[in-house]
Short mmCIF file of N, CA and C in Angstrom, two decimals:
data_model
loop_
_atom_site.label_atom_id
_atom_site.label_comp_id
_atom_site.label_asym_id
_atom_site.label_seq_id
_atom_site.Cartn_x
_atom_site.Cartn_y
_atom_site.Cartn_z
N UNK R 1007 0.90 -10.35 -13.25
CA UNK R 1007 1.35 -11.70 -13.06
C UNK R 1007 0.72 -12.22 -11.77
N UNK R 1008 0.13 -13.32 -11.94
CA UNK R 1008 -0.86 -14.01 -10.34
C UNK R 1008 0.21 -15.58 -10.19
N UNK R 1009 -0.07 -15.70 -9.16
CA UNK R 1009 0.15 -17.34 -8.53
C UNK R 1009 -0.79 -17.88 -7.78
N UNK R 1010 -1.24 -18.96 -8.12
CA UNK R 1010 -2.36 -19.82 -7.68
C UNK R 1010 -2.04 -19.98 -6.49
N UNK R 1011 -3.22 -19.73 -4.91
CA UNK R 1011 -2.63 -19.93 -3.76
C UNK R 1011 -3.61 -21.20 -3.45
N UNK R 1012 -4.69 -21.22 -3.97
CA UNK R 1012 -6.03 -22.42 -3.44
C UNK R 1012 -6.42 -23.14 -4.90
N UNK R 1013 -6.55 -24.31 -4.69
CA UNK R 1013 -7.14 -24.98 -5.76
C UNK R 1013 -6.23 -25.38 -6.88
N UNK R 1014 -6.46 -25.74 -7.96
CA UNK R 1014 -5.79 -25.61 -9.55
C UNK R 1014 -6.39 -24.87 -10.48
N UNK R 1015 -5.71 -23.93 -11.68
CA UNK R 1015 -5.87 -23.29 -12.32
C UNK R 1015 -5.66 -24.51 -13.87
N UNK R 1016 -6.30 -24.54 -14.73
CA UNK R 1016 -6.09 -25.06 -16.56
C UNK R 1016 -5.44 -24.27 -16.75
N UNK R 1017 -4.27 -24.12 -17.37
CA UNK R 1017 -3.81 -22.62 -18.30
C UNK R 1017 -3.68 -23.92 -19.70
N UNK R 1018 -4.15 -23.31 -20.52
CA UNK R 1018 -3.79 -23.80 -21.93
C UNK R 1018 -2.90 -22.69 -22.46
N UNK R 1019 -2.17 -23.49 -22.93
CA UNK R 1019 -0.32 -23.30 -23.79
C UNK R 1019 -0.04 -23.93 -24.69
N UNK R 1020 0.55 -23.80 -25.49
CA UNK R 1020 0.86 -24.31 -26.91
C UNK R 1020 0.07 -25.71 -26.82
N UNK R 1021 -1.22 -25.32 -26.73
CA UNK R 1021 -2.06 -26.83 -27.49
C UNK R 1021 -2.68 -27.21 -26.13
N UNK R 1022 -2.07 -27.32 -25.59
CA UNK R 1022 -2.03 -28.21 -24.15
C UNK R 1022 -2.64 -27.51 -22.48
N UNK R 1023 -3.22 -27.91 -21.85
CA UNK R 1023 -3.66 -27.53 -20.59
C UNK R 1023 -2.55 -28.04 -19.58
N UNK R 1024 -2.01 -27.35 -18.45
CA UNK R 1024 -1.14 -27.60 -18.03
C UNK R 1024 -1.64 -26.67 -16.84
N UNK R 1025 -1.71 -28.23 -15.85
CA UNK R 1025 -1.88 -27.42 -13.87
C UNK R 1025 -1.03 -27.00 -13.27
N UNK R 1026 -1.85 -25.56 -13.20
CA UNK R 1026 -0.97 -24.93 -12.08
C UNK R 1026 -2.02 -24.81 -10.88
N UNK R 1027 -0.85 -24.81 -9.65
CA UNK R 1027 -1.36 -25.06 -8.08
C UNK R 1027 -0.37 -23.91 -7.47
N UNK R 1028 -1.13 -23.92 -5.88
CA UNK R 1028 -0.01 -23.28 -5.09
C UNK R 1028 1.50 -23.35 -5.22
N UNK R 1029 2.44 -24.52 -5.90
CA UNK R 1029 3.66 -24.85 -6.14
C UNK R 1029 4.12 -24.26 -7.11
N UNK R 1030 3.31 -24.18 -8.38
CA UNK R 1030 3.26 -24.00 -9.64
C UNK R 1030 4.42 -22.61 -9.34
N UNK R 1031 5.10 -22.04 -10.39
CA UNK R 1031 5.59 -20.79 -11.10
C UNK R 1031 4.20 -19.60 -11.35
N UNK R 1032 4.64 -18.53 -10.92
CA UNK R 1032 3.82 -17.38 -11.57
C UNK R 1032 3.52 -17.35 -12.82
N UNK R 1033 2.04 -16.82 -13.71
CA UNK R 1033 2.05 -17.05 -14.78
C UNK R 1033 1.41 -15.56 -15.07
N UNK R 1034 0.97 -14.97 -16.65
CA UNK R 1034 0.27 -14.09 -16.70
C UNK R 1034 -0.79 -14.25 -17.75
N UNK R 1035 -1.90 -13.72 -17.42
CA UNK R 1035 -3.03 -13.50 -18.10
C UNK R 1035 -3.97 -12.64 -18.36
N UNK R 1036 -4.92 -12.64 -19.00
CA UNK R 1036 -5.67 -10.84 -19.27
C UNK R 1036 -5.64 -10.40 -17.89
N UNK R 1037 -5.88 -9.19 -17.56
CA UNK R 1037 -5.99 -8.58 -16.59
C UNK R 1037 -7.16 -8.43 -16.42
N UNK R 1038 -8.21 -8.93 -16.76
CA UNK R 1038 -9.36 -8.84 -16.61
C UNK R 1038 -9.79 -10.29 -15.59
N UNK R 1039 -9.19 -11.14 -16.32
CA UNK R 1039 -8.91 -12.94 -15.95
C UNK R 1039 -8.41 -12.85 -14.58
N UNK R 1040 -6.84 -11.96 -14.40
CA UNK R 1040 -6.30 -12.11 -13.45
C UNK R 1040 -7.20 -11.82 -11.98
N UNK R 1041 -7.76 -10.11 -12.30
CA UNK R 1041 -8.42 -9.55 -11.29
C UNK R 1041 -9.34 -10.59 -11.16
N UNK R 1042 -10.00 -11.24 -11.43
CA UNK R 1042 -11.22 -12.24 -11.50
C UNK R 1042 -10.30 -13.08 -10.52
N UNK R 1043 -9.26 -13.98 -10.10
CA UNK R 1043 -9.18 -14.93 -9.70
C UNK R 1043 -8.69 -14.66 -8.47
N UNK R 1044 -7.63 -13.45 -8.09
CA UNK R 1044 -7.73 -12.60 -7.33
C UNK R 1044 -8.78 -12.54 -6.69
N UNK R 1045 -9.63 -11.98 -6.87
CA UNK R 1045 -11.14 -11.53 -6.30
C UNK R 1045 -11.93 -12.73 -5.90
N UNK R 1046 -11.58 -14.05 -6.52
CA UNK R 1046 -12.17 -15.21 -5.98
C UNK R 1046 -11.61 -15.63 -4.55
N UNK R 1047 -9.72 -15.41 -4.54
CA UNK R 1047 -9.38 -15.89 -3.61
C UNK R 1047 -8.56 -17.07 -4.04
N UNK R 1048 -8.56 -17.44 -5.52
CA UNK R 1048 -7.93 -18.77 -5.86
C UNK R 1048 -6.11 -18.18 -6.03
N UNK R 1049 -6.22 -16.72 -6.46
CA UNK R 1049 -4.63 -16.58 -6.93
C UNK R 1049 -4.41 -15.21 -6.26
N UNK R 1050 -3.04 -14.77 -5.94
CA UNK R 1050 -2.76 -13.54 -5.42
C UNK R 1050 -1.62 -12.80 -6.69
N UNK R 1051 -1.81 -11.53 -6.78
CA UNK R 1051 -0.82 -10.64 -7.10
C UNK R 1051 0.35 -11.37 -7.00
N UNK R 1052 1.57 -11.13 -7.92
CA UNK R 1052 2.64 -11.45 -7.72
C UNK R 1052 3.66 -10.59 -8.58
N UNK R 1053 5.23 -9.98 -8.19
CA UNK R 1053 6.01 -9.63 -9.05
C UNK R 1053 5.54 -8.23 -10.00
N UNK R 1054 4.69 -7.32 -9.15
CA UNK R 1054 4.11 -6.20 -9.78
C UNK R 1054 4.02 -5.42 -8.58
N UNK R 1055 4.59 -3.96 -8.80
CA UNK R 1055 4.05 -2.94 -7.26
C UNK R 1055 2.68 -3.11 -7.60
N UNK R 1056 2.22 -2.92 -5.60
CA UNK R 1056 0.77 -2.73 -5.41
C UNK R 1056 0.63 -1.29 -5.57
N UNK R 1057 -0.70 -0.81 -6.60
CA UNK R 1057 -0.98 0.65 -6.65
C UNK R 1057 -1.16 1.24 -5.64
N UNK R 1058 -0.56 2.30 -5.28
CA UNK R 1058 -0.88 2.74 -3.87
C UNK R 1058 -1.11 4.39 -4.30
N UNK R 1059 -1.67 4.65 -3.32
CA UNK R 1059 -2.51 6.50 -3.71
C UNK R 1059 -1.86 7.71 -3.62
N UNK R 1060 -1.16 8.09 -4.98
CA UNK R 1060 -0.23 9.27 -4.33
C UNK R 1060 -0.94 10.51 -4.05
N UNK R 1061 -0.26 11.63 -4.55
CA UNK R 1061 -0.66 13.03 -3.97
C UNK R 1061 -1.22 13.35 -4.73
N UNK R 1062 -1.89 13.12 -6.23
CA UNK R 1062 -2.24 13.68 -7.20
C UNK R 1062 -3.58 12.56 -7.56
N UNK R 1063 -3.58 11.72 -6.85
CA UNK R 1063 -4.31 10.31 -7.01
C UNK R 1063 -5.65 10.56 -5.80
N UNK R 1064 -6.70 10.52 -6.35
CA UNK R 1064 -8.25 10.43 -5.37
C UNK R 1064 -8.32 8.52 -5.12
N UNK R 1065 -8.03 8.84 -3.46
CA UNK R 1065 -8.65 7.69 -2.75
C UNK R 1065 -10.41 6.73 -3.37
N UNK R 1066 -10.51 5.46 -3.36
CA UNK R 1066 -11.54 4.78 -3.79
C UNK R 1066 -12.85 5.63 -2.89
N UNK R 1067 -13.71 5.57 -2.63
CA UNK R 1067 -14.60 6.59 -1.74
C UNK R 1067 -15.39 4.74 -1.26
N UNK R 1068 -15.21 5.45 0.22
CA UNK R 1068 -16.34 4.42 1.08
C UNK R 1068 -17.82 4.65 1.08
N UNK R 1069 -18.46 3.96 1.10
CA UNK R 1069 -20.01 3.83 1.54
C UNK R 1069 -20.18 5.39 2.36
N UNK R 1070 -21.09 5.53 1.65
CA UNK R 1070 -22.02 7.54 2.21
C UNK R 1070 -22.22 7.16 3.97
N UNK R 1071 -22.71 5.57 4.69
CA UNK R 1071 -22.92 5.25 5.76
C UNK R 1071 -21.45 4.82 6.22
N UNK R 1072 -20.27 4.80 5.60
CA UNK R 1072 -19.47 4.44 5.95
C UNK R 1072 -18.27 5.13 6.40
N UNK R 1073 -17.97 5.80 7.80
CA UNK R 1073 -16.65 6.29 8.19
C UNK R 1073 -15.40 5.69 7.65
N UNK R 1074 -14.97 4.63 8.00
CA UNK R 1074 -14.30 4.24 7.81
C UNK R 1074 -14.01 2.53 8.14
N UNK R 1075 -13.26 1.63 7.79
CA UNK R 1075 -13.05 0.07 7.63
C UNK R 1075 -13.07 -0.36 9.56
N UNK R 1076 -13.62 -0.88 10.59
CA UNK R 1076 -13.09 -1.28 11.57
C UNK R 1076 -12.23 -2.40 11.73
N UNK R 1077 -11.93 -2.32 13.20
CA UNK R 1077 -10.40 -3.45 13.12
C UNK R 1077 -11.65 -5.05 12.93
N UNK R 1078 -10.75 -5.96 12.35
CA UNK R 1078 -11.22 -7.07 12.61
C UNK R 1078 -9.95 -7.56 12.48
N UNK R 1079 -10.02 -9.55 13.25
CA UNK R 1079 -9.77 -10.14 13.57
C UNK R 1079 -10.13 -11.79 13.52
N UNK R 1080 -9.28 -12.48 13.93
CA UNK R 1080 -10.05 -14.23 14.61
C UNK R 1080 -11.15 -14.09 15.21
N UNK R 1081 -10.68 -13.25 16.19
CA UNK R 1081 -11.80 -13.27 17.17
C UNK R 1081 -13.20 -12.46 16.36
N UNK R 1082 -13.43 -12.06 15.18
CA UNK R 1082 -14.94 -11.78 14.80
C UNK R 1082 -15.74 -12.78 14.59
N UNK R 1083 -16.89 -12.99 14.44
CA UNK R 1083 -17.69 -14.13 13.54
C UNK R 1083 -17.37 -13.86 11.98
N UNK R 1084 -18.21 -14.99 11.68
CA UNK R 1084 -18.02 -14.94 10.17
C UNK R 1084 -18.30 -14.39 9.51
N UNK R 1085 -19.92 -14.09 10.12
CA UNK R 1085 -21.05 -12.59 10.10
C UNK R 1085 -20.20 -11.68 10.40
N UNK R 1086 -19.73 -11.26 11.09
CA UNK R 1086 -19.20 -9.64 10.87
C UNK R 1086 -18.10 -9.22 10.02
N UNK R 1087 -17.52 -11.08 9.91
CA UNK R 1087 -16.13 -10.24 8.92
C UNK R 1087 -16.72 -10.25 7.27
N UNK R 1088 -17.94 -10.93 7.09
CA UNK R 1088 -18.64 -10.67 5.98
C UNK R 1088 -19.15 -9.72 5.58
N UNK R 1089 -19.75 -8.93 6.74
CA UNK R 1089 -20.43 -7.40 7.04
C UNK R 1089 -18.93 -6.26 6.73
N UNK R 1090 -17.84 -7.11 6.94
CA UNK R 1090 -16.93 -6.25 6.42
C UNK R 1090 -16.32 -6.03 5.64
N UNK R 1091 -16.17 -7.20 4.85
CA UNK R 1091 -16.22 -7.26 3.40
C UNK R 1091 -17.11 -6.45 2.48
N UNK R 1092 -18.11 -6.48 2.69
CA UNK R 1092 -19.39 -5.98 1.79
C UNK R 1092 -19.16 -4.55 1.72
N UNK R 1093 -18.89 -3.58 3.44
CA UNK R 1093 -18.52 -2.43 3.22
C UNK R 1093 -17.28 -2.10 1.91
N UNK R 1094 -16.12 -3.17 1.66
CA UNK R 1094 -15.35 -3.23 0.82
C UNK R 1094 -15.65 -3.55 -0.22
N UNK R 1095 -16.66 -3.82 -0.61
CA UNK R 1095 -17.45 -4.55 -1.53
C UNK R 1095 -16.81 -5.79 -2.11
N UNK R 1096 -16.45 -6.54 -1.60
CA UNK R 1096 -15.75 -7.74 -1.63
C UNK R 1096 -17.02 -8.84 -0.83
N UNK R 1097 -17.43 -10.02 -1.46
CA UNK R 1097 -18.51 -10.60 -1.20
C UNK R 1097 -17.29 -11.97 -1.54
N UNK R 1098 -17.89 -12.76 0.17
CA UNK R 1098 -16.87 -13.74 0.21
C UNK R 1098 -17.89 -15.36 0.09
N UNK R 1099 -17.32 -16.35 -0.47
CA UNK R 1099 -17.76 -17.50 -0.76
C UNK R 1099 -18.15 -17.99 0.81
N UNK R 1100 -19.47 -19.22 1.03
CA UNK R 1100 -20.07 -19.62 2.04
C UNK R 1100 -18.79 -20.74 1.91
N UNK R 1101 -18.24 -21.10 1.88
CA UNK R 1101 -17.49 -22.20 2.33
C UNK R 1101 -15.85 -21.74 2.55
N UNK R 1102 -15.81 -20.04 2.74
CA UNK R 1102 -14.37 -19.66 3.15
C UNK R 1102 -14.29 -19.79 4.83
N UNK R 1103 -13.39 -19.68 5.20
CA UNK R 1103 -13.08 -20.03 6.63
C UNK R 1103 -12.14 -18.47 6.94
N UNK R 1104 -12.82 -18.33 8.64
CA UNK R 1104 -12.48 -16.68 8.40
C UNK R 1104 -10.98 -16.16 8.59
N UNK R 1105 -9.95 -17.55 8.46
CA UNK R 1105 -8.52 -16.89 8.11
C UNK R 1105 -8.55 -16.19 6.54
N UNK R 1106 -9.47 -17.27 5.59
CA UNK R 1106 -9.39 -16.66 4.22
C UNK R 1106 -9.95 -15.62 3.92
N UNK R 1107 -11.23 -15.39 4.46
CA UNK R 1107 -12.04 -14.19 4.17
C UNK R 1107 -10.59 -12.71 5.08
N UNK R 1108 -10.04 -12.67 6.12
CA UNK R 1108 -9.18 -11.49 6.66
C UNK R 1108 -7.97 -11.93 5.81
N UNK R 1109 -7.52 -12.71 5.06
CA UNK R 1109 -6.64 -12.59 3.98
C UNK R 1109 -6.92 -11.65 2.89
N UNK R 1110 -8.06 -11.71 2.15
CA UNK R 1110 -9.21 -11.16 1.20
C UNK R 1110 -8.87 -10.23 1.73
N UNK R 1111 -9.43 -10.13 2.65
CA UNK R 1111 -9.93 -8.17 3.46
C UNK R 1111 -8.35 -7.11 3.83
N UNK R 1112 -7.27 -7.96 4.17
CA UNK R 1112 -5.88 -7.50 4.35
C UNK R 1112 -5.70 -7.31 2.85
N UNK R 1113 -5.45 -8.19 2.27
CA UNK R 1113 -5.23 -7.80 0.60
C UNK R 1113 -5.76 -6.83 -0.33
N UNK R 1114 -7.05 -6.67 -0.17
CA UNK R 1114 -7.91 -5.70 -0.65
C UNK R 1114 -7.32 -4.42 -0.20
N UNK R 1115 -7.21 -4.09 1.59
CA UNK R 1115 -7.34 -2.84 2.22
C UNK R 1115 -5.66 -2.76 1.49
N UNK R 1116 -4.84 -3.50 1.86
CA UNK R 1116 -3.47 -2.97 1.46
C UNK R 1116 -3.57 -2.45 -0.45
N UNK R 1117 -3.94 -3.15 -1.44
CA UNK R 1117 -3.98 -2.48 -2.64
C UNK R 1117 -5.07 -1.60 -2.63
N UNK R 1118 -5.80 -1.19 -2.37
CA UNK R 1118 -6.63 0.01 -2.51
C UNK R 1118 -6.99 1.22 -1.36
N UNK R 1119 -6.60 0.71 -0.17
CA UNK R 1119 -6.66 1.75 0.69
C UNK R 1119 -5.66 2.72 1.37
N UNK R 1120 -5.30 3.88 2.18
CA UNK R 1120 -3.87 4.08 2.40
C UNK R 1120 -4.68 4.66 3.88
N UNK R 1121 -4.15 4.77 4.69
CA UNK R 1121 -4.33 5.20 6.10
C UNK R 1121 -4.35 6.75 5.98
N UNK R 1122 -4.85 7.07 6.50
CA UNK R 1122 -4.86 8.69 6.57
C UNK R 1122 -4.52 8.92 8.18
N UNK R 1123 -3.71 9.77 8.42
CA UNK R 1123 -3.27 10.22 9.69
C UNK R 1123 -3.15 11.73 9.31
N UNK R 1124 -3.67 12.26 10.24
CA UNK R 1124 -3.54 13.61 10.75
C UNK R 1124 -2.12 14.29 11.15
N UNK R 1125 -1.81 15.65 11.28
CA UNK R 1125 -0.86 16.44 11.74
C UNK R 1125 -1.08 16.35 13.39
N UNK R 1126 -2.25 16.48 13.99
CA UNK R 1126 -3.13 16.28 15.32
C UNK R 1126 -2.55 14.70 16.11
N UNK R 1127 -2.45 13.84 15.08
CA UNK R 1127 -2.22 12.23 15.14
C UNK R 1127 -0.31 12.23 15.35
N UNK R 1128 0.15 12.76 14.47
CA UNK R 1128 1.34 12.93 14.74
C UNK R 1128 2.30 13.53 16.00
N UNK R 1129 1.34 14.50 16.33
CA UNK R 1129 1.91 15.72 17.53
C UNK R 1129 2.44 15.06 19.08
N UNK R 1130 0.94 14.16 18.80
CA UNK R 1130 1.75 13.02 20.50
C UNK R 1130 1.39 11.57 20.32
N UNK R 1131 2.84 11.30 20.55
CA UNK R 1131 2.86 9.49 20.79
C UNK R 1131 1.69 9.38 21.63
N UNK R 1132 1.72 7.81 22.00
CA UNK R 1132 1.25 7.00 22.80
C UNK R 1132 1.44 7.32 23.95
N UNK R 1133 2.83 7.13 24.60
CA UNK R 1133 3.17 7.51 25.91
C UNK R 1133 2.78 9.23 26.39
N UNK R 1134 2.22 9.86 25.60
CA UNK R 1134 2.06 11.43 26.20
C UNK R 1134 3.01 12.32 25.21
N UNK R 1135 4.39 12.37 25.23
CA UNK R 1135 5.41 13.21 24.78
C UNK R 1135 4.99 13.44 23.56
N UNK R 1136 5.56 14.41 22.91
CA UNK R 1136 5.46 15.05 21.93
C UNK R 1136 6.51 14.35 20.89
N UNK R 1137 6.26 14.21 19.76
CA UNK R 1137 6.66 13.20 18.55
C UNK R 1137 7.37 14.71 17.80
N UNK R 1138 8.68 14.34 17.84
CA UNK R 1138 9.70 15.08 17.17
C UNK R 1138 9.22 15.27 15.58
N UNK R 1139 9.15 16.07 15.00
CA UNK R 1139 9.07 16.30 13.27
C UNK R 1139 10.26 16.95 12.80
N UNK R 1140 10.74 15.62 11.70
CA UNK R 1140 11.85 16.34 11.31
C UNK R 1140 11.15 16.79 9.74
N UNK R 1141 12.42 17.73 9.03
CA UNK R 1141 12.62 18.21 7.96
C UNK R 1141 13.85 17.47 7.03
N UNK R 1142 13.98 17.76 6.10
CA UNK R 1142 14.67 17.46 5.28
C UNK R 1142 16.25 18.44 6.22
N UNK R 1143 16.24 19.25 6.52
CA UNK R 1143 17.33 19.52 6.75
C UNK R 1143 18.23 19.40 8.15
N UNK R 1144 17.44 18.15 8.69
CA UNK R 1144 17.46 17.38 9.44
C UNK R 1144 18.14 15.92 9.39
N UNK R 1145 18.48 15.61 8.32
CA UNK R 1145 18.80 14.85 7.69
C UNK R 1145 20.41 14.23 7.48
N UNK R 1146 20.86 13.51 8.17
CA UNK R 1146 22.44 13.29 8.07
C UNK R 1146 22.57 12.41 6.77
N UNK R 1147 23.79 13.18 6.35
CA UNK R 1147 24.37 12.34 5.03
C UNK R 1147 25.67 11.78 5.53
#
């Protein structure tokens, strides 16, 4: 199920074409259609969990030159947050403005990517101290 966030969508329905906009109600369509408009930037996901990568599930694989996604921001150019897209393979329209293109790129990384943190990453906070690990039998009921 998508909702139009930019522009107007035609949906034809019993006979009739009928606009939907950012205001509009969620609607559904092939999933082929949907991912397509999604991927333009005109409609977002709606009213469905985002797939996320369990334990039995292989992560999407990055670019052979690619460690991993860097931070971006406002503060990038347009050029680099495009350069960061592409690593995602997400190729953004010349007339997006770069709140829309780090919308794209937040949306993308949240349905297809999951953070990987270490046991090493866990062991010490920020401040120095050592980051408590609990167990299940740790656990107040």
């Amino acid at each position: 199920m998508i909702q139009i966030i930019r522009g107007v969508y035609g949906l034809y329905t019993d006979g009739k074409v009928k606009a939907k906009g950012p205001g509009s109600e969620p609607f559904s369509l092939d999933p082929s259609r949907e991912a397509e408009l999604v991927e333009q930037g005109v409609a977002q996901y709606v009213g469905e969990p985002i797939p996320l990568v369990g334990f039995d599930e292989i992560p999407p694989e990055l670019p052979e030159d690619v460690t991993g996604i860097p931070e971006y921001s406002l503060e990038n150019t347009a050029k680099e947050l495009r350069e960061i897209g592409k690593m995602c393979g997400l190729d953004f329209k010349a007339t997006m403005s770069k709140k829309e293109m780090i919308a794209a790129l937040d949306e993308h990384i949240d349905a297809h990517w999951v953070a990987s943190v270490s046991m090493d990453d866990l062991d010490e906070a920020e401040d120095g101290e050592d980051t408590p690990i609990f167990d299940a039998s740790d656990a107040i009921v």
